[in-house]
Amino acid sequence: MSKVISWLAMGLALTVAGCAAKPKSVAVATGEVTIDGEAVDGGIISFIDAATDQPAAGAAVTGGRYIIYPESQLPPGDYKIEIRWSKSTGERLKEPVYGHSPFVFAEAIPARYNSESELKVELLEGANEVNFRLGK
Amino acid sequence: MALSAKAQPRFGFTLIELLVVIAIIAVLIGLLVPAVQKVREAANRMSCTNNLKQLAIAMHSYHDANQKFPANQQQIGTNVWESLSATFWILPYIEQDAVFKSVTVPTNAPAQGVSTAGAGNRTAWSNAYNGAMNVAIKTMVCPSAIPGPRRGANNRGWDGPGSNYGWCYGSRVFANWDGSSNGFISQTKQNRMADVSDGTSNTIMAGEFLSGSNARATAGPGKYPFDIFFAGDALYNSVANKDFATAAELDAIGAAARNRPQGILSANGTLPLWYSATQSAFNTAAPPNWSWPSAGGNCCPGGSHDWGPGIIPPRSLHSGGVNVVLGDGSVKFIRDSINLVTFQRLGNRSDGQPPGDF
């Protein structure tokens, strides 16, 4: 009886091993984003594949920090970085729309960090700590 | 005993033979059950396709009569959110004339798409909310979807008979209160056929979504893919091109919504005659059955309709995609793997670009 069980266990183990997918290599990134020393809060950081120029993953920048989660399936490699932060100017809209923020927003990050980005990083497999302490 | 078993011919069968026959029958039934399930899902999908077709034909009938499509807002109560959806106006064309006639649009109510606090009539709204809006309309429910919270089941009150179809607001990262909507149907404006400059066969008119799970309101935890997770307005403001958000920007908002929600909504997909996105409208900012939860903007002053920004993609429980109906009345099954820009262009009525293969 115990022989039968051990054969069954072995068969099961082989089946499971055979079905398990080969883990894809994924880069996870986290770090700090500041502009002139001020923590970016409510911005978006985009990782754009340097070879294909296609956006590969992104993360919210909240309280000056971002995390690219493993679910984003970001492969290790070279990336161009774009950072945008639409920041409230403190001024109020003349005719606020119901359901919208009543404040006026303006881009707080210079174009050389987003639409004409010069920021480049190389991500390795596993955890990466990449900080962006930007100056205007 | 002179009589022996050998001499007598035997009639009947042994226990073993009986068990073998039963085992064979069991195996055959086992093979049949999954096939029955598949046939059932295929029939449900066909019924869903038919619902969308009916909605599109009804919308065309309305346009024939009025030279305009309805806006997805007709305020009838004194508060701006006490408003009916575009679906209200097509009720007579989907054999729901009795429901249509049970609602009185007050004479002092603003025009379609316009909202004015203080206009309208309190009684008209409460009659509609407790009457017409609580009537189950079969054409508005996909048989494959799981029913949402019924009236009285959710403590915030925005629950009802069930709604799995909505009008397409376009590709912008806005759910409600978007004056620049680029979809076939807008909340704030009555579009005409001529406004669909990409052509009706290249633009999505309506599609399907899922109902909320009735998770604990606002506090959660919300349930993917059914509930809406609030990510805050700030991230949406930081999207560079609001008409065509990039995969990276969607990723950022989706991850923030799932991992740090400011709150959740679980009474969505319940009221076909209520004006807000997730009840009677959606957008094509993100691909169908998006891998992140559907996301709203700032959370919850009034539940599910106060927020402007949002990513509310179509969703279904059909495997691998969703049904949509294009402006010309043709129903298409859109795969989850559709190219993002193609899908956004399909939702956008006037981007001026061919959508590509889908």
Short mmCIF file of C-alpha atoms in Angstrom, two decimals:
data_model
loop_
_atom_site.label_atom_id
_atom_site.label_comp_id
_atom_site.label_asym_id
_atom_site.label_seq_id
_atom_site.Cartn_x
_atom_site.Cartn_y
_atom_site.Cartn_z
CA MET A 1 0.00 0.00 0.00
CA SER A 2 2.75 2.46 0.98
CA LYS A 3 4.52 1.58 -2.27
CA VAL A 4 1.44 2.56 -4.25
CA ILE A 5 1.22 5.88 -2.37
CA SER A 6 4.83 6.68 -2.98
CA TRP A 7 4.43 5.98 -6.73
CA LEU A 8 1.37 8.22 -6.81
CA ALA A 9 3.24 10.97 -4.95
CA MET A 10 6.12 10.74 -7.39
CA GLY A 11 3.76 10.92 -10.37
CA LEU A 12 2.04 13.97 -8.90
CA ALA A 13 5.37 15.66 -8.19
CA LEU A 14 6.49 15.11 -11.80
CA THR A 15 3.21 16.44 -13.19
CA VAL A 16 3.35 19.58 -11.07
CA ALA A 17 7.00 20.19 -11.94
CA GLY A 18 6.23 19.71 -15.63
CA CYS A 19 3.34 22.22 -15.58
CA ALA A 20 5.04 24.97 -13.58
CA ALA A 21 5.84 27.89 -15.89
CA LYS A 22 9.40 29.07 -16.09
CA PRO A 23 9.48 32.30 -14.04
CA LYS A 24 9.85 35.36 -16.28
CA SER A 25 12.63 37.68 -15.21
CA VAL A 26 11.05 40.83 -13.83
CA ALA A 27 12.51 44.08 -12.53
CA VAL A 28 10.94 45.79 -9.55
CA ALA A 29 11.83 49.42 -8.94
CA THR A 30 11.28 51.81 -6.08
CA GLY A 31 12.71 55.14 -5.03
CA GLU A 32 12.33 58.80 -4.28
CA VAL A 33 11.22 61.62 -6.62
CA THR A 34 11.83 65.24 -5.65
CA ILE A 35 11.88 68.51 -7.60
CA ASP A 36 14.09 71.21 -6.06
CA GLY A 37 13.98 69.26 -2.84
CA GLU A 38 10.15 69.15 -2.77
CA ALA A 39 8.57 65.68 -2.66
CA VAL A 40 6.38 65.00 -5.74
CA ASP A 41 2.87 64.12 -4.58
CA GLY A 42 0.31 62.95 -7.12
CA GLY A 43 2.66 62.60 -10.08
CA ILE A 44 3.23 59.77 -12.53
CA ILE A 45 6.57 58.20 -13.43
CA SER A 46 6.68 56.29 -16.72
CA PHE A 47 9.32 53.75 -17.77
CA ILE A 48 9.69 53.79 -21.56
CA ASP A 49 11.55 51.02 -23.33
CA ALA A 50 14.71 52.67 -24.72
CA ALA A 51 14.86 50.31 -27.71
CA THR A 52 11.24 50.44 -28.92
CA ASP A 53 10.17 53.79 -27.38
CA GLN A 54 7.01 52.06 -26.06
CA PRO A 55 5.76 52.78 -22.53
CA ALA A 56 6.45 49.63 -20.51
CA ALA A 57 5.30 50.41 -16.97
CA GLY A 58 4.39 53.26 -14.71
CA ALA A 59 3.78 54.15 -11.11
CA ALA A 60 2.12 56.83 -9.06
CA VAL A 61 4.47 59.11 -7.14
CA THR A 62 2.84 59.73 -3.78
CA GLY A 63 4.55 61.52 -0.91
CA GLY A 64 7.77 61.57 -2.94
CA ARG A 65 7.98 57.80 -3.47
CA TYR A 66 7.06 55.36 -6.23
CA ILE A 67 6.93 51.56 -6.54
CA ILE A 68 6.87 49.55 -9.77
CA TYR A 69 5.12 46.37 -8.67
CA PRO A 70 6.04 42.90 -9.99
CA GLU A 71 2.55 42.66 -11.62
CA SER A 72 3.69 45.28 -14.11
CA GLN A 73 5.96 42.55 -15.56
CA LEU A 74 8.71 45.03 -16.38
CA PRO A 75 11.62 43.15 -17.95
CA PRO A 76 15.16 44.20 -16.93
CA GLY A 77 16.84 46.54 -19.41
CA ASP A 78 17.39 50.16 -20.42
CA TYR A 79 14.60 52.66 -19.91
CA LYS A 80 13.90 56.30 -20.61
CA ILE A 81 12.08 57.96 -17.72
CA GLU A 82 9.27 60.51 -17.95
CA ILE A 83 7.99 62.23 -14.82
CA ARG A 84 4.88 64.41 -14.79
CA TRP A 85 3.24 66.20 -11.90
CA SER A 86 0.20 68.35 -12.39
CA LYS A 87 0.29 70.46 -9.26
CA SER A 88 -2.43 72.72 -7.91
CA THR A 89 -1.49 76.38 -8.25
CA GLY A 90 -3.77 77.26 -5.34
CA GLU A 91 -5.90 79.43 -7.66
CA ARG A 92 -9.56 78.51 -8.05
CA LEU A 93 -11.36 77.90 -11.34
CA LYS A 94 -13.77 80.67 -12.37
CA GLU A 95 -16.48 78.18 -13.29
CA PRO A 96 -15.90 74.94 -11.40
CA VAL A 97 -17.45 71.79 -12.89
CA TYR A 98 -19.46 69.57 -10.59
CA GLY A 99 -17.43 66.49 -9.65
CA HIS A 100 -14.07 68.07 -10.51
CA SER A 101 -11.36 69.66 -8.41
CA PRO A 102 -12.07 73.41 -8.13
CA PHE A 103 -8.37 74.30 -8.43
CA VAL A 104 -6.21 75.26 -11.39
CA PHE A 105 -3.43 72.78 -12.12
CA ALA A 106 -0.09 73.32 -13.85
CA GLU A 107 2.80 71.02 -14.81
CA ALA A 108 5.45 71.32 -12.08
CA ILE A 109 8.19 69.29 -13.77
CA PRO A 110 10.27 70.81 -16.62
CA ALA A 111 10.01 69.27 -20.12
CA ARG A 112 13.55 67.87 -19.95
CA TYR A 113 12.24 65.30 -17.47
CA ASN A 114 9.12 64.31 -19.46
CA SER A 115 8.26 65.19 -23.08
CA GLU A 116 11.95 65.80 -23.93
CA SER A 117 13.32 63.49 -21.29
CA GLU A 118 17.06 63.03 -20.86
CA LEU A 119 16.63 60.66 -17.89
CA LYS A 120 17.85 57.14 -18.52
CA VAL A 121 18.19 54.16 -16.20
CA GLU A 122 19.23 50.54 -16.44
CA LEU A 123 17.14 48.12 -14.40
CA LEU A 124 18.50 44.78 -13.24
CA GLU A 125 16.48 41.69 -12.43
CA GLY A 126 14.88 41.87 -8.99
CA ALA A 127 14.74 44.91 -6.74
CA ASN A 128 16.16 48.24 -7.93
CA GLU A 129 16.42 51.44 -5.92
CA VAL A 130 16.43 54.40 -8.31
CA ASN A 131 16.07 57.93 -6.93
CA PHE A 132 15.27 61.02 -8.98
CA ARG A 133 16.33 64.20 -7.20
CA LEU A 134 15.53 66.69 -9.92
CA GLY A 135 16.45 70.35 -10.15
CA LYS A 136 14.55 72.99 -12.12
CA MET B 1 -29.41 -32.46 -4.40
CA ALA B 2 -29.81 -33.63 -7.92
CA LEU B 3 -30.16 -30.19 -9.37
CA SER B 4 -26.85 -28.51 -9.91
CA ALA B 5 -26.05 -24.96 -10.91
CA LYS B 6 -24.30 -26.32 -13.98
CA ALA B 7 -27.39 -27.91 -15.33
CA GLN B 8 -29.51 -24.74 -14.98
CA PRO B 9 -28.89 -21.95 -17.55
CA ARG B 10 -28.42 -18.63 -15.67
CA PHE B 11 -30.52 -15.52 -16.30
CA GLY B 12 -29.57 -12.10 -14.92
CA PHE B 13 -26.17 -10.52 -14.19
CA THR B 14 -23.69 -10.35 -11.40
CA LEU B 15 -23.01 -7.43 -9.06
CA ILE B 16 -19.66 -6.78 -10.77
CA GLU B 17 -21.30 -6.42 -14.17
CA LEU B 18 -23.83 -3.97 -12.71
CA LEU B 19 -21.02 -1.87 -11.15
CA VAL B 20 -19.06 -1.81 -14.42
CA VAL B 21 -22.12 -0.54 -16.30
CA ILE B 22 -22.75 2.14 -13.67
CA ALA B 23 -19.08 3.20 -13.84
CA ILE B 24 -19.24 3.52 -17.65
CA ILE B 25 -22.40 5.63 -17.42
CA ALA B 26 -20.73 7.85 -14.79
CA VAL B 27 -17.74 8.45 -17.04
CA LEU B 28 -20.00 9.34 -19.97
CA ILE B 29 -21.96 11.84 -17.84
CA GLY B 30 -18.68 13.28 -16.63
CA LEU B 31 -17.72 13.94 -20.23
CA LEU B 32 -21.08 15.55 -20.96
CA VAL B 33 -21.23 18.06 -18.07
CA PRO B 34 -18.47 20.42 -19.26
CA ALA B 35 -19.99 20.36 -22.75
CA VAL B 36 -23.35 21.44 -21.34
CA GLN B 37 -21.66 24.30 -19.48
CA LYS B 38 -19.99 25.43 -22.69
CA VAL B 39 -23.27 25.36 -24.59
CA ARG B 40 -24.91 27.35 -21.80
CA GLU B 41 -22.18 30.02 -21.92
CA ALA B 42 -22.43 30.16 -25.72
CA ALA B 43 -26.18 30.71 -25.43
CA ASN B 44 -25.66 33.41 -22.79
CA ARG B 45 -23.15 35.15 -25.00
CA MET B 46 -25.57 35.08 -27.91
CA SER B 47 -28.30 36.53 -25.72
CA CYS B 48 -25.86 39.28 -24.63
CA THR B 49 -25.06 40.01 -28.29
CA ASN B 50 -28.77 40.31 -28.98
CA ASN B 51 -29.27 42.77 -26.11
CA LEU B 52 -26.59 45.06 -27.50
CA LYS B 53 -28.13 44.84 -30.98
CA GLN B 54 -31.52 45.86 -29.57
CA LEU B 55 -29.97 48.84 -27.79
CA ALA B 56 -28.24 50.01 -30.95
CA ILE B 57 -31.43 49.70 -33.03
CA ALA B 58 -33.36 51.60 -30.36
CA MET B 59 -30.72 54.35 -30.37
CA HIS B 60 -31.04 54.65 -34.16
CA SER B 61 -34.83 54.84 -33.85
CA TYR B 62 -34.46 57.67 -31.34
CA HIS B 63 -32.09 59.48 -33.71
CA ASP B 64 -34.57 59.03 -36.59
CA ALA B 65 -37.27 60.68 -34.50
CA ASN B 66 -35.16 63.46 -32.95
CA GLN B 67 -32.18 63.98 -35.31
CA LYS B 68 -29.96 63.68 -32.21
CA PHE B 69 -28.86 60.98 -29.80
CA PRO B 70 -29.88 61.51 -26.18
CA ALA B 71 -27.35 62.88 -23.69
CA ASN B 72 -26.62 60.57 -20.75
CA GLN B 73 -28.18 63.04 -18.33
CA GLN B 74 -31.71 64.31 -17.91
CA GLN B 75 -32.02 66.05 -14.57
CA ILE B 76 -35.50 65.61 -13.05
CA GLY B 77 -34.87 66.19 -9.32
CA THR B 78 -33.63 69.37 -7.66
CA ASN B 79 -30.09 68.01 -7.15
CA VAL B 80 -27.89 67.67 -10.20
CA TRP B 81 -27.30 63.99 -9.55
CA GLU B 82 -31.03 63.27 -9.55
CA SER B 83 -30.82 62.55 -13.24
CA LEU B 84 -31.86 59.88 -15.73
CA SER B 85 -29.62 58.17 -18.28
CA ALA B 86 -29.80 58.09 -22.09
CA THR B 87 -31.32 54.62 -21.70
CA PHE B 88 -34.49 56.29 -20.36
CA TRP B 89 -35.15 57.90 -23.75
CA ILE B 90 -34.93 54.64 -25.69
CA LEU B 91 -37.28 52.70 -23.39
CA PRO B 92 -40.21 52.99 -25.84
CA TYR B 93 -38.05 51.35 -28.53
CA ILE B 94 -37.14 48.33 -26.38
CA GLU B 95 -40.76 47.56 -25.50
CA GLN B 96 -40.66 49.31 -22.12
CA ASP B 97 -43.17 52.01 -22.95
CA ALA B 98 -45.01 51.51 -19.65
CA VAL B 99 -41.82 52.22 -17.67
CA PHE B 100 -41.11 55.24 -19.88
CA LYS B 101 -44.60 56.68 -19.34
CA SER B 102 -44.41 56.19 -15.57
CA VAL B 103 -41.78 58.94 -15.35
CA THR B 104 -42.71 62.60 -15.66
CA VAL B 105 -39.94 64.94 -16.71
CA PRO B 106 -40.91 68.18 -14.92
CA THR B 107 -41.54 71.20 -17.11
CA ASN B 108 -38.92 73.22 -15.20
CA ALA B 109 -36.24 70.54 -15.63
CA PRO B 110 -33.14 71.60 -17.58
CA ALA B 111 -32.57 70.33 -21.12
CA GLN B 112 -30.75 67.04 -21.72
CA GLY B 113 -27.09 67.26 -20.74
CA VAL B 114 -27.57 70.43 -18.71
CA SER B 115 -27.55 70.37 -14.92
CA THR B 116 -28.89 73.17 -12.75
CA ALA B 117 -29.09 72.91 -8.98
CA GLY B 118 -32.59 73.79 -7.80
CA ALA B 119 -34.35 73.05 -11.13
CA GLY B 120 -36.55 69.99 -11.43
CA ASN B 121 -38.96 68.55 -8.95
CA ARG B 122 -38.35 66.49 -5.84
CA THR B 123 -41.47 64.32 -6.24
CA ALA B 124 -40.66 63.51 -9.87
CA TRP B 125 -37.29 62.18 -8.74
CA SER B 126 -38.54 60.12 -5.81
CA ASN B 127 -41.29 58.61 -7.98
CA ALA B 128 -38.73 57.65 -10.61
CA TYR B 129 -36.18 56.37 -8.07
CA ASN B 130 -38.72 54.14 -6.35
CA GLY B 131 -40.68 53.28 -9.49
CA ALA B 132 -39.18 53.13 -12.98
CA MET B 133 -35.56 52.94 -11.80
CA ASN B 134 -36.35 49.88 -9.71
CA VAL B 135 -37.94 47.91 -12.57
CA ALA B 136 -35.84 45.06 -13.93
CA ILE B 137 -35.28 45.46 -17.68
CA LYS B 138 -34.22 42.21 -19.29
CA THR B 139 -32.48 43.90 -22.20
CA MET B 140 -30.14 45.63 -19.73
CA VAL B 141 -28.83 42.48 -18.03
CA CYS B 142 -26.21 40.08 -19.43
CA PRO B 143 -27.08 36.49 -18.47
CA SER B 144 -23.38 35.62 -17.99
CA ALA B 145 -22.82 38.36 -15.39
CA ILE B 146 -23.31 37.98 -11.65
CA PRO B 147 -26.25 40.09 -10.39
CA GLY B 148 -25.32 43.20 -8.37
CA PRO B 149 -26.86 44.33 -5.06
CA ARG B 150 -30.66 44.60 -5.23
CA ARG B 151 -32.56 47.59 -3.84
CA GLY B 152 -32.11 47.69 -0.07
CA ALA B 153 -29.01 45.46 -0.07
CA ASN B 154 -26.46 48.27 0.02
CA ASN B 155 -26.33 50.81 2.79
CA ARG B 156 -25.58 53.72 0.46
CA GLY B 157 -28.76 53.17 -1.50
CA TRP B 158 -27.40 53.20 -5.06
CA ASP B 159 -28.53 49.68 -5.83
CA GLY B 160 -31.25 48.36 -8.08
CA PRO B 161 -32.49 45.80 -10.58
CA GLY B 162 -29.18 45.36 -12.43
CA SER B 163 -27.41 47.03 -15.34
CA ASN B 164 -24.69 45.44 -17.48
CA TYR B 165 -24.75 47.72 -20.54
CA GLY B 166 -23.57 51.26 -20.91
CA TRP B 167 -22.99 53.90 -23.55
CA CYS B 168 -19.47 54.72 -24.64
CA TYR B 169 -18.14 58.05 -23.33
CA GLY B 170 -14.98 57.77 -25.42
CA SER B 171 -11.28 57.35 -24.74
CA ARG B 172 -10.73 60.13 -22.20
CA VAL B 173 -9.73 59.32 -18.63
CA PHE B 174 -13.01 60.82 -17.43
CA ALA B 175 -16.02 59.00 -16.05
CA ASN B 176 -18.48 61.82 -15.34
CA TRP B 177 -18.90 65.56 -15.84
CA ASP B 178 -16.61 65.71 -18.86
CA GLY B 179 -17.50 68.58 -21.17
CA SER B 180 -14.94 67.38 -23.74
CA SER B 181 -16.14 63.78 -24.02
CA ASN B 182 -15.17 62.22 -27.36
CA GLY B 183 -17.51 59.24 -27.19
CA PHE B 184 -20.55 58.25 -29.21
CA ILE B 185 -22.73 59.37 -26.29
CA SER B 186 -21.83 62.20 -23.89
CA GLN B 187 -23.20 63.12 -20.51
CA THR B 188 -23.26 66.85 -21.19
CA LYS B 189 -24.23 67.04 -24.86
CA GLN B 190 -26.64 65.51 -27.37
CA ASN B 191 -24.48 64.21 -30.23
CA ARG B 192 -25.72 63.87 -33.79
CA MET B 193 -24.83 61.13 -36.26
CA ALA B 194 -22.72 63.75 -38.07
CA ASP B 195 -20.61 64.27 -34.92
CA VAL B 196 -19.33 60.71 -35.30
CA SER B 197 -16.80 61.85 -37.89
CA ASP B 198 -14.72 58.64 -37.69
CA GLY B 199 -17.73 56.79 -39.11
CA THR B 200 -20.31 54.76 -37.22
CA SER B 201 -18.65 51.48 -38.22
CA ASN B 202 -15.38 52.60 -36.57
CA THR B 203 -16.86 53.82 -33.27
CA ILE B 204 -18.19 51.94 -30.27
CA MET B 205 -21.73 52.92 -29.28
CA ALA B 206 -22.33 50.66 -26.29
CA GLY B 207 -20.69 47.82 -24.43
CA GLU B 208 -20.97 45.70 -21.33
CA PHE B 209 -19.64 45.90 -17.77
CA LEU B 210 -20.02 43.98 -14.53
CA SER B 211 -22.04 44.75 -11.43
CA GLY B 212 -20.49 45.53 -8.03
CA SER B 213 -19.90 42.81 -5.46
CA ASN B 214 -21.79 44.59 -2.66
CA ALA B 215 -18.59 44.76 -0.61
CA ARG B 216 -18.76 47.06 2.42
CA ALA B 217 -19.35 50.53 1.00
CA THR B 218 -16.42 52.97 0.82
CA ALA B 219 -14.26 51.09 3.36
CA GLY B 220 -13.92 47.92 1.33
CA PRO B 221 -12.02 45.75 0.75
CA GLY B 222 -13.19 45.92 -2.86
CA LYS B 223 -13.38 42.91 -5.10
CA TYR B 224 -11.65 42.77 -8.49
CA PRO B 225 -13.01 42.86 -11.22
CA PHE B 226 -16.42 43.89 -9.94
CA ASP B 227 -15.90 47.01 -7.81
CA ILE B 228 -14.57 50.50 -8.52
CA PHE B 229 -11.46 51.64 -6.62
CA PHE B 230 -10.79 55.35 -6.05
CA ALA B 231 -7.28 56.57 -6.89
CA GLY B 232 -7.64 60.32 -6.23
CA ASP B 233 -7.87 63.09 -8.85
CA ALA B 234 -4.18 64.06 -8.77
CA LEU B 235 -2.89 61.16 -10.88
CA TYR B 236 -5.43 61.77 -13.64
CA ASN B 237 -4.34 65.41 -13.79
CA SER B 238 -0.79 64.19 -14.39
CA VAL B 239 -1.77 62.16 -17.49
CA ALA B 240 -0.11 63.96 -20.42
CA ASN B 241 -2.74 63.30 -23.13
CA LYS B 242 -6.15 62.86 -21.50
CA ASP B 243 -7.60 61.46 -24.78
CA PHE B 244 -4.96 58.74 -25.12
CA ALA B 245 -3.40 57.69 -21.81
CA THR B 246 -0.28 55.54 -22.29
CA ALA B 247 0.06 52.00 -20.96
CA ALA B 248 2.52 53.32 -18.34
CA GLU B 249 0.11 56.00 -17.11
CA LEU B 250 -2.74 53.47 -16.90
CA ASP B 251 -0.42 51.15 -14.99
CA ALA B 252 0.37 53.92 -12.50
CA ILE B 253 -3.28 54.76 -11.86
CA GLY B 254 -4.38 51.12 -11.76
CA ALA B 255 -1.68 50.13 -9.27
CA ALA B 256 -2.46 53.14 -7.06
CA ALA B 257 -6.18 52.30 -7.17
CA ARG B 258 -5.61 48.70 -6.21
CA ASN B 259 -2.86 49.12 -3.64
CA ARG B 260 -3.81 52.41 -1.96
CA PRO B 261 -7.52 52.95 -2.64
CA GLN B 262 -9.09 55.99 -0.98
CA GLY B 263 -12.30 54.00 -0.94
CA ILE B 264 -14.39 51.67 -3.07
CA LEU B 265 -17.76 51.56 -4.77
CA SER B 266 -19.61 48.26 -4.90
CA ALA B 267 -23.13 49.35 -5.90
CA ASN B 268 -22.18 49.89 -9.55
CA GLY B 269 -23.93 48.12 -12.43
CA THR B 270 -27.27 48.29 -10.70
CA LEU B 271 -29.36 51.17 -12.10
CA PRO B 272 -29.75 51.25 -15.91
CA LEU B 273 -31.74 54.48 -15.76
CA TRP B 274 -29.28 56.44 -13.59
CA TYR B 275 -27.00 58.83 -15.44
CA SER B 276 -23.52 58.10 -14.08
CA ALA B 277 -20.66 56.05 -15.55
CA THR B 278 -20.55 52.49 -14.13
CA GLN B 279 -24.39 52.55 -14.14
CA SER B 280 -25.14 53.48 -17.74
CA ALA B 281 -21.82 54.44 -19.32
CA PHE B 282 -18.14 53.47 -19.55
CA ASN B 283 -15.00 54.67 -21.31
CA THR B 284 -12.30 53.09 -23.47
CA ALA B 285 -9.28 54.64 -21.74
CA ALA B 286 -8.05 51.15 -20.74
CA PRO B 287 -8.40 47.80 -22.56
CA PRO B 288 -11.42 45.49 -21.99
CA ASN B 289 -11.24 43.44 -18.76
CA TRP B 290 -8.31 45.64 -17.66
CA SER B 291 -5.87 43.77 -15.41
CA TRP B 292 -6.14 46.55 -12.76
CA PRO B 293 -9.44 47.40 -11.07
CA SER B 294 -11.72 49.99 -12.66
CA ALA B 295 -10.70 53.28 -11.10
CA GLY B 296 -12.45 56.48 -10.02
CA GLY B 297 -11.00 59.83 -8.97
CA ASN B 298 -11.62 61.51 -5.64
CA CYS B 299 -13.59 59.35 -3.33
CA CYS B 300 -17.07 59.38 -2.14
CA PRO B 301 -18.65 62.65 -1.13
CA GLY B 302 -21.88 61.28 -2.59
CA GLY B 303 -21.07 57.71 -3.44
CA SER B 304 -20.48 56.90 -7.05
CA HIS B 305 -21.27 59.86 -9.22
CA ASP B 306 -19.49 62.91 -7.87
CA TRP B 307 -16.11 62.15 -9.34
CA GLY B 308 -15.04 63.41 -12.75
CA PRO B 309 -11.87 61.49 -13.64
CA GLY B 310 -12.06 57.73 -13.98
CA ILE B 311 -11.05 54.64 -15.95
CA ILE B 312 -14.14 52.48 -16.38
CA PRO B 313 -13.34 49.95 -19.12
CA PRO B 314 -15.90 47.41 -20.40
CA ARG B 315 -15.81 44.08 -18.59
CA SER B 316 -17.55 40.72 -18.88
CA LEU B 317 -17.39 37.15 -17.64
CA HIS B 318 -17.30 35.79 -21.22
CA SER B 319 -13.91 34.23 -21.65
CA GLY B 320 -11.27 36.39 -23.29
CA GLY B 321 -13.12 39.59 -24.14
CA VAL B 322 -16.27 41.70 -24.19
CA ASN B 323 -19.17 42.33 -26.56
CA VAL B 324 -19.58 45.83 -27.92
CA VAL B 325 -21.95 47.27 -30.50
CA LEU B 326 -20.56 49.73 -33.02
CA GLY B 327 -22.42 52.81 -34.16
CA ASP B 328 -23.70 51.05 -37.27
CA GLY B 329 -25.42 48.38 -35.15
CA SER B 330 -22.90 45.58 -35.72
CA VAL B 331 -21.98 43.63 -32.59
CA LYS B 332 -18.30 42.72 -32.20
CA PHE B 333 -16.48 40.55 -29.68
CA ILE B 334 -13.39 42.53 -28.65
CA ARG B 335 -10.52 40.47 -27.27
CA ASP B 336 -8.72 41.54 -24.09
CA SER B 337 -5.46 41.48 -26.05
CA ILE B 338 -6.58 44.25 -28.45
CA ASN B 339 -3.91 46.91 -29.05
CA LEU B 340 -4.48 49.75 -26.55
CA VAL B 341 -4.41 52.57 -29.10
CA THR B 342 -6.75 50.66 -31.42
CA PHE B 343 -9.25 50.30 -28.60
CA GLN B 344 -8.96 53.96 -27.62
CA ARG B 345 -9.53 55.00 -31.25
CA LEU B 346 -12.57 52.73 -31.45
CA GLY B 347 -14.07 54.54 -28.46
CA ASN B 348 -13.15 58.00 -29.77
CA ARG B 349 -15.73 59.23 -32.31
CA SER B 350 -13.56 61.91 -33.89
CA ASP B 351 -9.82 61.19 -33.58
CA GLY B 352 -9.49 61.16 -37.38
CA GLN B 353 -7.36 58.00 -37.40
CA PRO B 354 -8.23 54.53 -38.73
CA PRO B 355 -8.55 52.26 -35.68
CA GLY B 356 -6.59 49.33 -37.18
CA ASP B 357 -7.44 45.65 -36.92
CA PHE B 358 -9.72 44.48 -34.16
#
